[in-house]
mmCIF file of C-alpha atoms and ligand atoms in Angstrom:
data_model
loop_
_atom_site.group_PDB
_atom_site.id
_atom_site.type_symbol
_atom_site.label_atom_id
_atom_site.label_comp_id
_atom_site.label_asym_id
_atom_site.label_seq_id
_atom_site.Cartn_x
_atom_site.Cartn_y
_atom_site.Cartn_z
ATOM 1 C CA MET A 1 -14.005 -11.426 17.132
ATOM 2 C CA LEU A 2 -11.090 -14.417 17.456
ATOM 3 C CA LYS A 3 -9.583 -15.113 20.192
ATOM 4 C CA ASN A 4 -5.993 -14.668 19.794
ATOM 5 C CA ASP A 5 -5.736 -11.523 17.539
ATOM 6 C CA ALA A 6 -1.578 -10.716 18.108
ATOM 7 C CA PHE A 7 -1.660 -11.263 14.611
ATOM 8 C CA LEU A 8 -3.780 -9.349 12.933
ATOM 9 C CA LYS A 9 -2.915 -6.488 15.466
ATOM 10 C CA ALA A 10 0.833 -6.775 14.408
ATOM 11 C CA CYS A 11 0.676 -6.941 10.820
ATOM 12 C CA ARG A 12 -1.375 -3.232 11.286
ATOM 13 C CA LYS A 13 1.583 -1.877 13.982
ATOM 14 C CA GLU A 14 -1.253 -2.138 16.285
ATOM 15 C CA PRO A 15 0.540 -2.959 20.534
ATOM 16 C CA VAL A 16 -0.249 -6.193 21.027
ATOM 17 C CA GLU A 17 1.158 -7.263 24.843
ATOM 18 C CA PHE A 18 3.437 -10.956 23.647
ATOM 19 C CA THR A 19 5.547 -10.556 19.447
ATOM 20 C CA PRO A 20 3.358 -13.098 17.544
ATOM 21 C CA VAL A 21 4.822 -15.890 15.626
ATOM 22 C CA TRP A 22 4.406 -18.329 12.401
ATOM 23 C CA ILE A 23 5.814 -20.932 10.844
ATOM 24 C CA MET A 24 6.676 -20.773 7.049
ATOM 25 C CA ARG A 25 5.893 -24.371 5.911
ATOM 26 C CA GLN A 26 5.186 -25.228 9.175
ATOM 27 C CA ALA A 27 2.492 -27.926 8.066
ATOM 28 C CA GLY A 28 4.994 -30.272 6.238
ATOM 29 C CA ARG A 29 7.140 -33.854 6.740
ATOM 30 C CA TYR A 30 8.978 -32.364 9.440
ATOM 31 C CA MET A 31 5.865 -33.157 11.933
ATOM 32 C CA LYS A 32 4.669 -37.455 11.727
ATOM 33 C CA GLU A 33 0.705 -36.380 11.786
ATOM 34 C CA TYR A 34 1.757 -34.540 8.095
ATOM 35 C CA ARG A 35 4.653 -37.433 7.126
ATOM 36 C CA ALA A 36 0.399 -40.200 8.091
ATOM 37 C CA ILE A 37 -1.612 -38.287 5.383
ATOM 38 C CA ARG A 38 0.896 -38.477 2.950
ATOM 39 C CA LYS A 39 1.052 -41.930 2.997
ATOM 40 C CA LYS A 40 -2.811 -42.193 2.623
ATOM 41 C CA VAL A 41 -2.182 -39.018 -0.760
ATOM 42 C CA ASP A 42 0.459 -37.658 -3.318
ATOM 43 C CA PHE A 43 1.094 -34.065 -2.430
ATOM 44 C CA LEU A 44 -1.727 -32.704 -5.448
ATOM 45 C CA THR A 45 -4.776 -34.576 -4.428
ATOM 46 C CA LEU A 46 -3.718 -33.798 -0.363
ATOM 47 C CA CYS A 47 -3.802 -30.252 -1.478
ATOM 48 C CA LYS A 48 -7.003 -30.458 -4.072
ATOM 49 C CA THR A 49 -9.150 -32.842 -0.410
ATOM 50 C CA PRO A 50 -10.524 -30.404 1.419
ATOM 51 C CA GLY A 51 -11.207 -32.262 4.539
ATOM 52 C CA LEU A 52 -7.067 -33.523 4.498
ATOM 53 C CA VAL A 53 -6.358 -29.783 3.741
ATOM 54 C CA ALA A 54 -7.902 -28.483 6.547
ATOM 55 C CA GLU A 55 -6.836 -30.720 9.108
ATOM 56 C CA ALA A 56 -3.041 -30.343 8.109
ATOM 57 C CA THR A 57 -3.613 -26.758 8.643
ATOM 58 C CA LEU A 58 -5.152 -27.529 11.313
ATOM 59 C CA LEU A 59 -1.806 -29.774 12.585
ATOM 60 C CA PRO A 60 0.538 -26.268 13.963
ATOM 61 C CA VAL A 61 -2.083 -24.637 15.410
ATOM 62 C CA ASP A 62 -2.607 -28.065 17.740
ATOM 63 C CA LEU A 63 0.467 -28.964 17.881
ATOM 64 C CA LEU A 64 2.428 -25.826 18.233
ATOM 65 C CA GLY A 65 0.249 -23.125 19.284
ATOM 66 C CA VAL A 66 1.440 -20.573 16.794
ATOM 67 C CA ASP A 67 -0.418 -17.048 16.614
ATOM 68 C CA ALA A 68 -1.982 -17.570 13.426
ATOM 69 C CA ALA A 69 -2.406 -20.427 10.471
ATOM 70 C CA ILE A 70 -1.948 -20.437 6.588
ATOM 71 C CA LEU A 71 -3.634 -22.040 4.159
ATOM 72 C CA PHE A 72 -2.072 -25.882 3.097
ATOM 73 C CA SER A 73 -1.251 -25.637 -0.310
ATOM 74 C CA ASP A 74 1.010 -25.010 -3.006
ATOM 75 C CA ILE A 75 1.927 -21.572 -5.361
ATOM 76 C CA LEU A 76 2.113 -23.561 -7.908
ATOM 77 C CA ILE A 77 -1.998 -24.640 -8.187
ATOM 78 C CA PRO A 78 -3.415 -21.306 -9.954
ATOM 79 C CA VAL A 79 0.104 -21.880 -12.715
ATOM 80 C CA GLU A 80 -1.964 -25.755 -13.238
ATOM 81 C CA ALA A 81 -5.426 -23.625 -13.808
ATOM 82 C CA MET A 82 -3.688 -21.259 -16.022
ATOM 83 C CA GLY A 83 -3.662 -24.555 -18.290
ATOM 84 C CA MET A 84 0.410 -25.490 -16.926
ATOM 85 C CA GLU A 85 0.450 -29.832 -16.230
ATOM 86 C CA VAL A 86 2.175 -29.387 -13.347
ATOM 87 C CA ARG A 87 3.907 -32.955 -11.220
ATOM 88 C CA PHE A 88 5.486 -33.401 -7.675
ATOM 89 C CA THR A 89 8.606 -35.209 -7.934
ATOM 90 C CA GLU A 90 10.428 -37.377 -4.395
ATOM 91 C CA LYS A 91 14.045 -35.513 -6.436
ATOM 92 C CA ARG A 92 13.857 -32.448 -8.376
ATOM 93 C CA GLY A 93 9.842 -31.375 -6.781
ATOM 94 C CA PRO A 94 7.522 -29.878 -9.052
ATOM 95 C CA VAL A 95 8.215 -30.155 -12.530
ATOM 96 C CA PHE A 96 6.472 -28.914 -15.467
ATOM 97 C CA SER A 97 5.683 -30.783 -18.202
ATOM 98 C CA ASP A 98 5.848 -28.084 -21.141
ATOM 99 C CA PRO A 99 7.313 -23.967 -19.985
ATOM 100 C CA VAL A 100 6.718 -21.263 -21.555
ATOM 101 C CA ARG A 101 9.512 -19.655 -23.324
ATOM 102 C CA SER A 102 7.739 -19.084 -26.769
ATOM 103 C CA GLU A 103 5.605 -15.864 -27.415
ATOM 104 C CA SER A 104 3.084 -18.836 -29.034
ATOM 105 C CA ARG A 105 3.152 -20.718 -25.834
ATOM 106 C CA ALA A 106 2.723 -17.779 -23.671
ATOM 107 C CA GLU A 107 -0.990 -16.993 -25.559
ATOM 108 C CA GLY A 108 -1.520 -20.355 -24.830
ATOM 109 C CA LEU A 109 -1.827 -19.669 -21.523
ATOM 110 C CA SER A 110 -5.356 -18.774 -20.081
ATOM 111 C CA VAL A 111 -5.931 -16.564 -16.621
ATOM 112 C CA PRO A 112 -8.894 -17.148 -15.118
ATOM 113 C CA GLY A 113 -11.343 -14.728 -14.369
ATOM 114 C CA PRO A 114 -13.091 -14.397 -10.494
ATOM 115 C CA LEU A 115 -15.743 -18.042 -12.386
ATOM 116 C CA GLU A 116 -12.649 -19.487 -13.895
ATOM 117 C CA SER A 117 -10.729 -19.556 -10.432
ATOM 118 C CA GLU A 118 -13.522 -21.791 -8.351
ATOM 119 C CA GLU A 119 -14.369 -23.637 -11.370
ATOM 120 C CA ARG A 120 -10.995 -25.383 -11.954
ATOM 121 C CA MET A 121 -10.224 -24.456 -7.640
ATOM 122 C CA PRO A 122 -13.088 -25.579 -5.930
ATOM 123 C CA PHE A 123 -11.121 -26.352 -2.980
ATOM 124 C CA ILE A 124 -9.567 -24.411 -2.564
ATOM 125 C CA PRO A 125 -12.610 -22.070 -0.877
ATOM 126 C CA GLU A 126 -13.943 -25.654 0.777
ATOM 127 C CA SER A 127 -10.782 -25.579 2.334
ATOM 128 C CA ILE A 128 -10.527 -22.743 4.091
ATOM 129 C CA ARG A 129 -14.006 -22.700 4.355
ATOM 130 C CA LEU A 130 -13.844 -26.236 6.818
ATOM 131 C CA ILE A 131 -10.334 -24.715 8.150
ATOM 132 C CA LEU A 132 -12.821 -21.493 9.824
ATOM 133 C CA LYS A 133 -15.000 -23.616 10.779
ATOM 134 C CA ALA A 134 -11.895 -26.089 12.656
ATOM 135 C CA LEU A 135 -10.444 -23.929 13.954
ATOM 136 C CA GLY A 136 -13.495 -21.702 15.369
ATOM 137 C CA ASP A 137 -12.019 -17.930 16.311
ATOM 138 C CA ARG A 138 -8.238 -18.889 17.326
ATOM 139 C CA VAL A 139 -6.320 -17.595 15.424
ATOM 140 C CA PRO A 140 -6.702 -16.006 11.778
ATOM 141 C CA LEU A 141 -6.726 -17.821 9.088
ATOM 142 C CA ILE A 142 -3.694 -16.068 6.334
ATOM 143 C CA GLY A 143 -4.079 -17.069 2.168
ATOM 144 C CA PHE A 144 -1.206 -17.117 -0.063
ATOM 145 C CA SER A 145 -0.072 -16.766 -3.915
ATOM 146 C CA GLY A 146 3.190 -17.071 -4.971
ATOM 147 C CA ALA A 147 3.887 -13.514 -6.532
ATOM 148 C CA PRO A 148 4.472 -12.827 -10.478
ATOM 149 C CA PHE A 149 8.027 -12.924 -11.335
ATOM 150 C CA THR A 150 8.039 -15.589 -8.395
ATOM 151 C CA LEU A 151 5.638 -18.158 -10.490
ATOM 152 C CA ALA A 152 6.963 -16.272 -14.182
ATOM 153 C CA THR A 153 10.271 -18.263 -12.788
ATOM 154 C CA TYR A 154 8.640 -21.601 -11.970
ATOM 155 C CA MET A 155 6.728 -21.364 -15.507
ATOM 156 C CA ILE A 156 9.959 -20.647 -16.879
ATOM 157 C CA GLU A 157 12.205 -22.745 -15.507
ATOM 158 C CA GLY A 158 10.104 -26.036 -15.615
ATOM 159 C CA GLU A 159 11.680 -26.801 -12.231
ATOM 160 C CA THR A 160 13.728 -25.152 -9.204
ATOM 161 C CA SER A 161 16.169 -23.451 -10.750
ATOM 162 C CA LYS A 162 19.320 -22.179 -8.629
ATOM 163 C CA SER A 163 20.675 -19.733 -11.486
ATOM 164 C CA PHE A 164 17.576 -18.876 -13.203
ATOM 165 C CA THR A 165 19.155 -19.177 -16.459
ATOM 166 C CA TRP A 166 15.909 -19.363 -19.124
ATOM 167 C CA VAL A 167 14.324 -15.986 -17.219
ATOM 168 C CA LYS A 168 17.602 -14.559 -16.879
ATOM 169 C CA ARG A 169 18.028 -15.352 -21.005
ATOM 170 C CA ILE A 170 14.535 -14.209 -21.677
ATOM 171 C CA MET A 171 14.411 -11.003 -19.199
ATOM 172 C CA TYR A 172 17.408 -9.832 -21.218
ATOM 173 C CA SER A 173 16.717 -11.032 -25.004
ATOM 174 C CA ASP A 174 13.174 -10.305 -25.089
ATOM 175 C CA PRO A 175 11.580 -8.769 -22.154
ATOM 176 C CA GLY A 176 8.366 -8.221 -23.472
ATOM 177 C CA LEU A 177 7.887 -11.811 -23.757
ATOM 178 C CA LEU A 178 8.684 -11.853 -20.108
ATOM 179 C CA HIS A 179 6.051 -8.882 -19.349
ATOM 180 C CA ASN A 180 3.731 -10.649 -21.683
ATOM 181 C CA VAL A 181 4.020 -13.552 -19.308
ATOM 182 C CA LEU A 182 4.355 -11.109 -15.918
ATOM 183 C CA ASP A 183 0.787 -9.310 -17.187
ATOM 184 C CA LYS A 184 -1.840 -12.673 -16.872
ATOM 185 C CA VAL A 185 0.210 -13.914 -14.026
ATOM 186 C CA ALA A 186 -0.955 -10.731 -12.130
ATOM 187 C CA THR A 187 -4.443 -10.929 -13.367
ATOM 188 C CA THR A 188 -4.028 -14.722 -12.627
ATOM 189 C CA VAL A 189 -3.105 -13.819 -8.605
ATOM 190 C CA ILE A 190 -5.694 -10.646 -8.352
ATOM 191 C CA HIS A 191 -8.488 -13.417 -9.003
ATOM 192 C CA TYR A 192 -7.279 -16.155 -6.801
ATOM 193 C CA LEU A 193 -6.407 -13.850 -4.037
ATOM 194 C CA ASN A 194 -9.916 -12.288 -4.657
ATOM 195 C CA MET A 195 -11.465 -15.313 -4.041
ATOM 196 C CA GLN A 196 -9.265 -16.466 -0.952
ATOM 197 C CA ILE A 197 -10.241 -13.596 0.305
ATOM 198 C CA GLN A 198 -14.106 -13.240 -0.011
ATOM 199 C CA ALA A 199 -14.260 -17.108 1.196
ATOM 200 C CA GLY A 200 -12.978 -16.020 4.905
ATOM 201 C CA VAL A 201 -8.962 -15.699 4.896
ATOM 202 C CA HIS A 202 -7.526 -12.445 7.556
ATOM 203 C CA ALA A 203 -4.579 -12.291 5.476
ATOM 204 C CA VAL A 204 -3.237 -13.032 3.133
ATOM 205 C CA GLN A 205 1.235 -13.112 1.746
ATOM 206 C CA LEU A 206 2.804 -13.267 -0.696
ATOM 207 C CA PHE A 207 5.265 -15.920 -1.124
ATOM 208 C CA ASP A 208 8.386 -14.083 -4.074
ATOM 209 C CA THR A 209 11.126 -15.885 -3.133
ATOM 210 C CA TRP A 210 13.097 -15.934 -6.282
ATOM 211 C CA ALA A 211 12.785 -11.600 -6.899
ATOM 212 C CA GLY A 212 16.016 -11.373 -3.752
ATOM 213 C CA ALA A 213 18.043 -12.703 -7.486
ATOM 214 C CA LEU A 214 17.509 -9.895 -9.255
ATOM 215 C CA SER A 215 19.026 -6.465 -8.843
ATOM 216 C CA PRO A 216 17.431 -3.713 -8.014
ATOM 217 C CA ASP A 217 16.358 -2.556 -11.276
ATOM 218 C CA ASP A 218 15.097 -5.748 -12.901
ATOM 219 C CA TYR A 219 13.085 -6.429 -9.468
ATOM 220 C CA ARG A 220 11.921 -2.449 -10.391
ATOM 221 C CA GLU A 221 11.040 -2.758 -14.149
ATOM 222 C CA PHE A 222 10.189 -7.335 -13.547
ATOM 223 C CA ALA A 223 8.935 -7.738 -9.936
ATOM 224 C CA LEU A 224 7.581 -4.975 -8.491
ATOM 225 C CA PRO A 225 4.537 -3.201 -10.266
ATOM 226 C CA TYR A 226 3.320 -6.423 -11.448
ATOM 227 C CA THR A 227 2.961 -7.123 -6.925
ATOM 228 C CA ARG A 228 2.157 -3.394 -6.731
ATOM 229 C CA ARG A 229 -0.623 -4.161 -9.024
ATOM 230 C CA VAL A 230 -2.167 -7.963 -7.488
ATOM 231 C CA ILE A 231 -2.147 -5.458 -3.699
ATOM 232 C CA ASP A 232 -4.313 -3.237 -5.954
ATOM 233 C CA GLY A 233 -6.798 -5.980 -7.496
ATOM 234 C CA ILE A 234 -6.857 -7.334 -4.203
ATOM 235 C CA ASN A 235 -8.181 -3.782 -1.984
ATOM 236 C CA ARG A 236 -9.754 -3.166 -5.417
ATOM 237 C CA GLY A 237 -12.217 -5.806 -4.463
ATOM 238 C CA ILE A 238 -12.684 -5.337 -1.825
ATOM 239 C CA ASN A 239 -13.695 -1.564 -1.971
ATOM 240 C CA ARG A 240 -16.042 -1.477 -4.328
ATOM 241 C CA GLY A 241 -17.145 -4.906 -2.884
ATOM 242 C CA ILE A 242 -16.901 -7.232 -5.250
ATOM 243 C CA THR A 243 -15.287 -9.411 -2.576
ATOM 244 C CA ARG A 244 -16.629 -9.690 0.917
ATOM 245 C CA GLY A 245 -14.221 -10.902 3.602
ATOM 246 C CA THR A 246 -13.664 -7.711 5.041
ATOM 247 C CA ARG A 247 -12.249 -8.573 8.644
ATOM 248 C CA GLY A 248 -9.212 -7.817 9.339
ATOM 249 C CA PHE A 249 -9.678 -4.767 7.128
ATOM 250 C CA ASP A 250 -9.417 -0.752 6.538
ATOM 251 C CA SER A 251 -8.889 1.832 5.239
ATOM 252 C CA ARG A 252 -4.713 1.102 5.049
ATOM 253 C CA GLY A 253 -6.090 -1.618 2.843
ATOM 254 C CA PHE A 254 -6.198 -6.215 3.479
ATOM 255 C CA PRO A 255 -2.552 -7.032 5.635
ATOM 256 C CA VAL A 256 -0.373 -8.338 2.918
ATOM 257 C CA ILE A 257 2.755 -9.701 3.519
ATOM 258 C CA LEU A 258 4.783 -9.037 1.040
ATOM 259 C CA PHE A 259 8.658 -12.533 0.908
ATOM 260 C CA ALA A 260 11.776 -12.755 -1.082
ATOM 261 C CA ASN A 261 14.638 -14.433 0.278
ATOM 262 C CA GLY A 262 17.377 -11.915 -0.350
ATOM 263 C CA VAL A 263 15.686 -8.800 0.429
ATOM 264 C CA SER A 264 18.731 -6.176 0.898
ATOM 265 C CA GLY A 265 19.408 -5.097 -1.645
ATOM 266 C CA ILE A 266 15.136 -4.386 -3.042
ATOM 267 C CA LEU A 267 14.210 -3.924 0.827
ATOM 268 C CA GLU A 268 13.039 0.034 0.240
ATOM 269 C CA ASP A 269 11.328 -1.232 -2.681
ATOM 270 C CA MET A 270 9.260 -4.406 -1.506
ATOM 271 C CA ALA A 271 9.036 -1.628 0.629
ATOM 272 C CA ASP A 272 6.732 0.749 -2.363
ATOM 273 C CA SER A 273 4.982 -2.053 -3.392
ATOM 274 C CA GLY A 274 2.080 -1.476 -1.250
ATOM 275 C CA ALA A 275 2.036 -4.429 1.145
ATOM 276 C CA GLY A 276 1.681 -3.974 5.184
ATOM 277 C CA VAL A 277 4.407 -5.896 6.472
ATOM 278 C CA ILE A 278 7.287 -7.029 4.862
ATOM 279 C CA SER A 279 9.211 -10.229 5.036
ATOM 280 C CA LEU A 280 12.931 -10.854 5.942
ATOM 281 C CA ASP A 281 15.288 -13.327 5.090
ATOM 282 C CA TRP A 282 17.844 -13.308 7.984
ATOM 283 C CA ARG A 283 20.437 -12.398 5.617
ATOM 284 C CA ILE A 284 19.846 -9.041 6.830
ATOM 285 C CA ASP A 285 20.114 -7.500 10.948
ATOM 286 C CA ILE A 286 15.980 -6.890 11.128
ATOM 287 C CA GLY A 287 17.282 -2.559 12.890
ATOM 288 C CA ASP A 288 18.695 -2.509 9.892
ATOM 289 C CA ALA A 289 15.864 -3.514 8.361
ATOM 290 C CA ARG A 290 13.803 -1.466 10.434
ATOM 291 C CA ARG A 291 15.319 2.042 10.008
ATOM 292 C CA ARG A 292 15.358 1.446 6.118
ATOM 293 C CA VAL A 293 11.949 0.727 5.695
ATOM 294 C CA GLY A 294 11.424 3.823 8.244
ATOM 295 C CA GLY A 295 7.333 2.859 9.311
ATOM 296 C CA LYS A 296 6.587 1.709 5.733
ATOM 297 C CA ALA A 297 5.344 -1.510 6.987
ATOM 298 C CA ALA A 298 5.206 -4.350 9.598
ATOM 299 C CA LEU A 299 8.505 -6.400 9.833
ATOM 300 C CA GLN A 300 8.411 -9.873 9.716
ATOM 301 C CA GLY A 301 11.161 -12.774 10.507
ATOM 302 C CA ASN A 302 13.842 -13.441 10.372
ATOM 303 C CA LEU A 303 15.623 -16.443 12.349
ATOM 304 C CA ASP A 304 17.322 -18.981 10.414
ATOM 305 C CA PRO A 305 15.953 -21.580 9.985
ATOM 306 C CA CYS A 306 18.940 -24.188 10.653
ATOM 307 C CA VAL A 307 19.210 -21.781 14.200
ATOM 308 C CA LEU A 308 16.356 -25.175 15.228
ATOM 309 C CA TYR A 309 18.362 -27.431 14.756
ATOM 310 C CA SER A 310 20.014 -26.713 17.919
ATOM 311 C CA GLY A 311 18.583 -26.627 21.105
ATOM 312 C CA PRO A 312 16.092 -24.338 23.428
ATOM 313 C CA SER A 313 19.165 -22.279 25.045
ATOM 314 C CA VAL A 314 20.447 -21.474 21.656
ATOM 315 C CA ILE A 315 17.182 -20.744 20.429
ATOM 316 C CA LYS A 316 16.404 -18.604 23.243
ATOM 317 C CA ARG A 317 19.728 -16.968 22.944
ATOM 318 C CA TYR A 318 18.892 -16.324 18.516
ATOM 319 C CA THR A 319 15.326 -15.388 18.904
ATOM 320 C CA ARG A 320 16.445 -12.411 22.514
ATOM 321 C CA SER A 321 18.046 -11.288 19.915
ATOM 322 C CA ILE A 322 16.141 -10.768 17.344
ATOM 323 C CA LEU A 323 14.119 -9.175 19.521
ATOM 324 C CA ASP A 324 16.538 -6.913 20.993
ATOM 325 C CA LYS A 325 17.526 -5.391 17.198
ATOM 326 C CA TYR A 326 13.730 -4.815 16.673
ATOM 327 C CA GLY A 327 13.628 -3.102 19.376
ATOM 328 C CA PRO A 328 10.674 -1.240 21.414
ATOM 329 C CA GLY A 329 7.438 -0.973 19.367
ATOM 330 C CA PRO A 330 4.622 -3.246 18.069
ATOM 331 C CA GLY A 331 4.320 -3.999 14.018
ATOM 332 C CA HIS A 332 6.286 -7.229 14.272
ATOM 333 C CA ILE A 333 5.831 -10.804 13.607
ATOM 334 C CA PHE A 334 8.445 -13.500 14.633
ATOM 335 C CA ASN A 335 8.898 -15.832 11.532
ATOM 336 C CA LEU A 336 12.025 -17.932 9.637
ATOM 337 C CA GLY A 337 13.892 -16.526 6.870
ATOM 338 C CA HIS A 338 12.403 -19.190 4.600
ATOM 339 C CA GLY A 339 10.355 -22.388 5.081
ATOM 340 C CA ILE A 340 10.635 -24.257 8.680
ATOM 341 C CA LEU A 341 13.383 -27.875 7.505
ATOM 342 C CA PRO A 342 11.895 -30.975 6.624
ATOM 343 C CA ASP A 343 13.956 -32.424 8.876
ATOM 344 C CA THR A 344 13.729 -30.026 12.566
ATOM 345 C CA PRO A 345 12.579 -31.179 15.066
ATOM 346 C CA VAL A 346 8.980 -30.492 16.203
ATOM 347 C CA ASP A 347 10.752 -29.951 20.268
ATOM 348 C CA HIS A 348 11.999 -27.185 18.742
ATOM 349 C CA ALA A 349 9.642 -25.760 16.307
ATOM 350 C CA LYS A 350 7.469 -26.428 20.079
ATOM 351 C CA ALA A 351 10.173 -24.507 21.974
ATOM 352 C CA LEU A 352 10.346 -21.952 19.407
ATOM 353 C CA VAL A 353 6.798 -20.582 19.990
ATOM 354 C CA GLU A 354 6.745 -20.347 23.566
ATOM 355 C CA ILE A 355 10.329 -18.719 23.806
ATOM 356 C CA VAL A 356 8.902 -16.170 21.660
ATOM 357 C CA HIS A 357 5.925 -15.564 23.878
ATOM 358 C CA GLU A 358 7.177 -15.797 26.521
ATOM 359 C CA GLU A 359 10.985 -13.708 26.020
ATOM 360 C CA SER A 360 8.416 -11.133 24.215
ATOM 361 C CA SER A 361 5.539 -10.677 26.856
ATOM 362 C CA ARG A 362 8.591 -9.844 29.422
ATOM 363 C CA ARG A 363 9.895 -6.769 27.361
HETATM 364 O O1 CP3 B 1 3.269 -22.734 5.032
HETATM 365 C C1 CP3 B 1 3.193 -23.571 4.899
HETATM 366 O O2 CP3 B 1 2.415 -24.485 5.825
HETATM 367 C C2 CP3 B 1 1.755 -23.848 4.450
HETATM 368 C C3 CP3 B 1 1.659 -24.312 2.431
HETATM 369 C C4 CP3 B 1 2.414 -24.183 1.841
HETATM 370 C C5 CP3 B 1 3.538 -25.517 1.376
HETATM 371 N N1 CP3 B 1 4.217 -24.870 -0.208
HETATM 372 C C6 CP3 B 1 3.025 -26.376 0.839
HETATM 373 C C7 CP3 B 1 4.580 -27.889 0.582
HETATM 374 C C8 CP3 B 1 3.481 -23.727 1.124
HETATM 375 C C9 CP3 B 1 2.959 -21.428 1.869
HETATM 376 C C10 CP3 B 1 4.012 -23.476 0.220
HETATM 377 C C11 CP3 B 1 5.036 -22.091 -1.112
HETATM 378 C C12 CP3 B 1 5.656 -22.252 -1.528
HETATM 379 N N2 CP3 B 1 5.730 -23.729 -2.278
HETATM 380 C C13 CP3 B 1 6.864 -21.984 -1.964
HETATM 381 C C14 CP3 B 1 7.565 -20.397 -2.075
HETATM 382 C C15 CP3 B 1 7.451 -20.991 -0.027
HETATM 383 C C16 CP3 B 1 8.862 -21.024 -0.322
HETATM 384 O O3 CP3 B 1 9.333 -21.940 1.038
HETATM 385 O O4 CP3 B 1 9.739 -20.823 -0.648
HETATM 386 C C17 CP3 B 1 8.098 -22.639 -3.253
HETATM 387 C C18 CP3 B 1 8.634 -22.320 -3.801
HETATM 388 C C19 CP3 B 1 7.034 -23.790 -3.530
HETATM 389 C C20 CP3 B 1 7.168 -24.696 -4.749
HETATM 390 C C21 CP3 B 1 7.438 -25.908 -4.602
HETATM 391 N N3 CP3 B 1 6.502 -26.817 -3.553
HETATM 392 C C22 CP3 B 1 8.266 -25.963 -3.975
HETATM 393 C C23 CP3 B 1 10.372 -26.484 -4.499
HETATM 394 C C24 CP3 B 1 8.758 -27.905 -3.506
HETATM 395 C C25 CP3 B 1 9.474 -28.715 -3.383
HETATM 396 C C26 CP3 B 1 10.647 -28.867 -2.243
HETATM 397 C C27 CP3 B 1 10.372 -29.250 -1.053
HETATM 398 O O5 CP3 B 1 9.669 -28.874 0.118
HETATM 399 O O6 CP3 B 1 9.968 -30.505 -1.374
HETATM 400 C C28 CP3 B 1 6.821 -28.478 -3.074
HETATM 401 C C29 CP3 B 1 6.659 -29.267 -2.139
HETATM 402 C C30 CP3 B 1 6.001 -28.849 -0.967
HETATM 403 N N4 CP3 B 1 4.622 -27.361 -0.745
HETATM 404 C C31 CP3 B 1 5.780 -29.594 0.337
HETATM 405 C C32 CP3 B 1 5.059 -29.109 1.133
HETATM 406 C C33 CP3 B 1 4.468 -29.249 1.969
HETATM 407 C C34 CP3 B 1 6.168 -30.994 0.401
HETATM 408 C C35 CP3 B 1 6.059 -32.537 -0.286
HETATM 409 C C36 CP3 B 1 5.378 -33.202 0.412
HETATM 410 O O7 CP3 B 1 4.467 -33.183 0.914
HETATM 411 O O8 CP3 B 1 6.299 -33.778 -0.098
#
């Protein structure tokens, strides 16, 4: 039994006493305690050292009072397990040495099944077990994965891209190749998430960060079917007893949050994915989003991360506005519209959590 299950209740659109809040990238460089851990080890070593993963994961629970913890890791971990070599650089972020741009390169990708996932990423279930022990049922733990389209984007571009010219070149000139890559990634993600669920995470978030760069038609062809397959794969795993961790699960499915940066053109399609929660960026009015989704999913979001540069009174005004726009009734999880920025003052993140709790419990 969790002491604070407001987050899981909101995922299922059950009534809560206050709006639960957590922050994307809540353990990160804006915290001096995180920077102290990173002084000792590089980023990938941190992700693969369960003791340090648990330490990082717990920081925002202890320091900010958020209503959910999220496994400290990166969306590119399972891509490495598919046989791609990734480096994290200070300036350019993640870089792959041999991006996938041909059929022969795609054929060379490995698709780790349940056993290979455990063999190649043993630090994931080990970290989850350590985190659950350290949390002691205070708040739920969120697992995560990149969604297939966003992972394929990194595999094809080879690094973070602004214009996605390689993935789109292939999308329009050789769509079969892109589908082939997406198919392999989707299968990998299903096993990867079922491994996390089996180890005990209470919910999962799918980061489809770059899906908002697609036209709605292309979203329906290249992103949505694979996201759906992942969500079906998770629920099928649970129904067949392949995955044990059924906490928070009922006939409506395991709690899955689907995030994209730039949801407004694809919102109704995202709501058709089977995800119980849609995570919004800040460019959309959450009241409009609620009307458009029409009860198909709970909503998460959607404060502009830059509001946290201001101070408590401005944070309060913007927070109230989002709570007002969402309106009465359950099914809202407060969050930023994208990850917290590295130069955010920690006090402002802490103030946000307090303000969300205070303002929402008064209603
Ligand atoms: O939310 C959390 O606190 C959990 C941890 C988490 C990280 N990355 C830690 C991280 C999560 C959920 C992610 C997801 C992730 N990783 C995404 C999707 C979410 C999003 O922001 O859109 C993406 C696109 C990545 C890929 C990635 N990882 C990039 C582009 C970078 C470099 C940019 C940057 O911010 O430095 C990373 C590195 C990364 N992932 C850091 C952290 C804390 C910084 C690494 C460091 O300590 O130097």
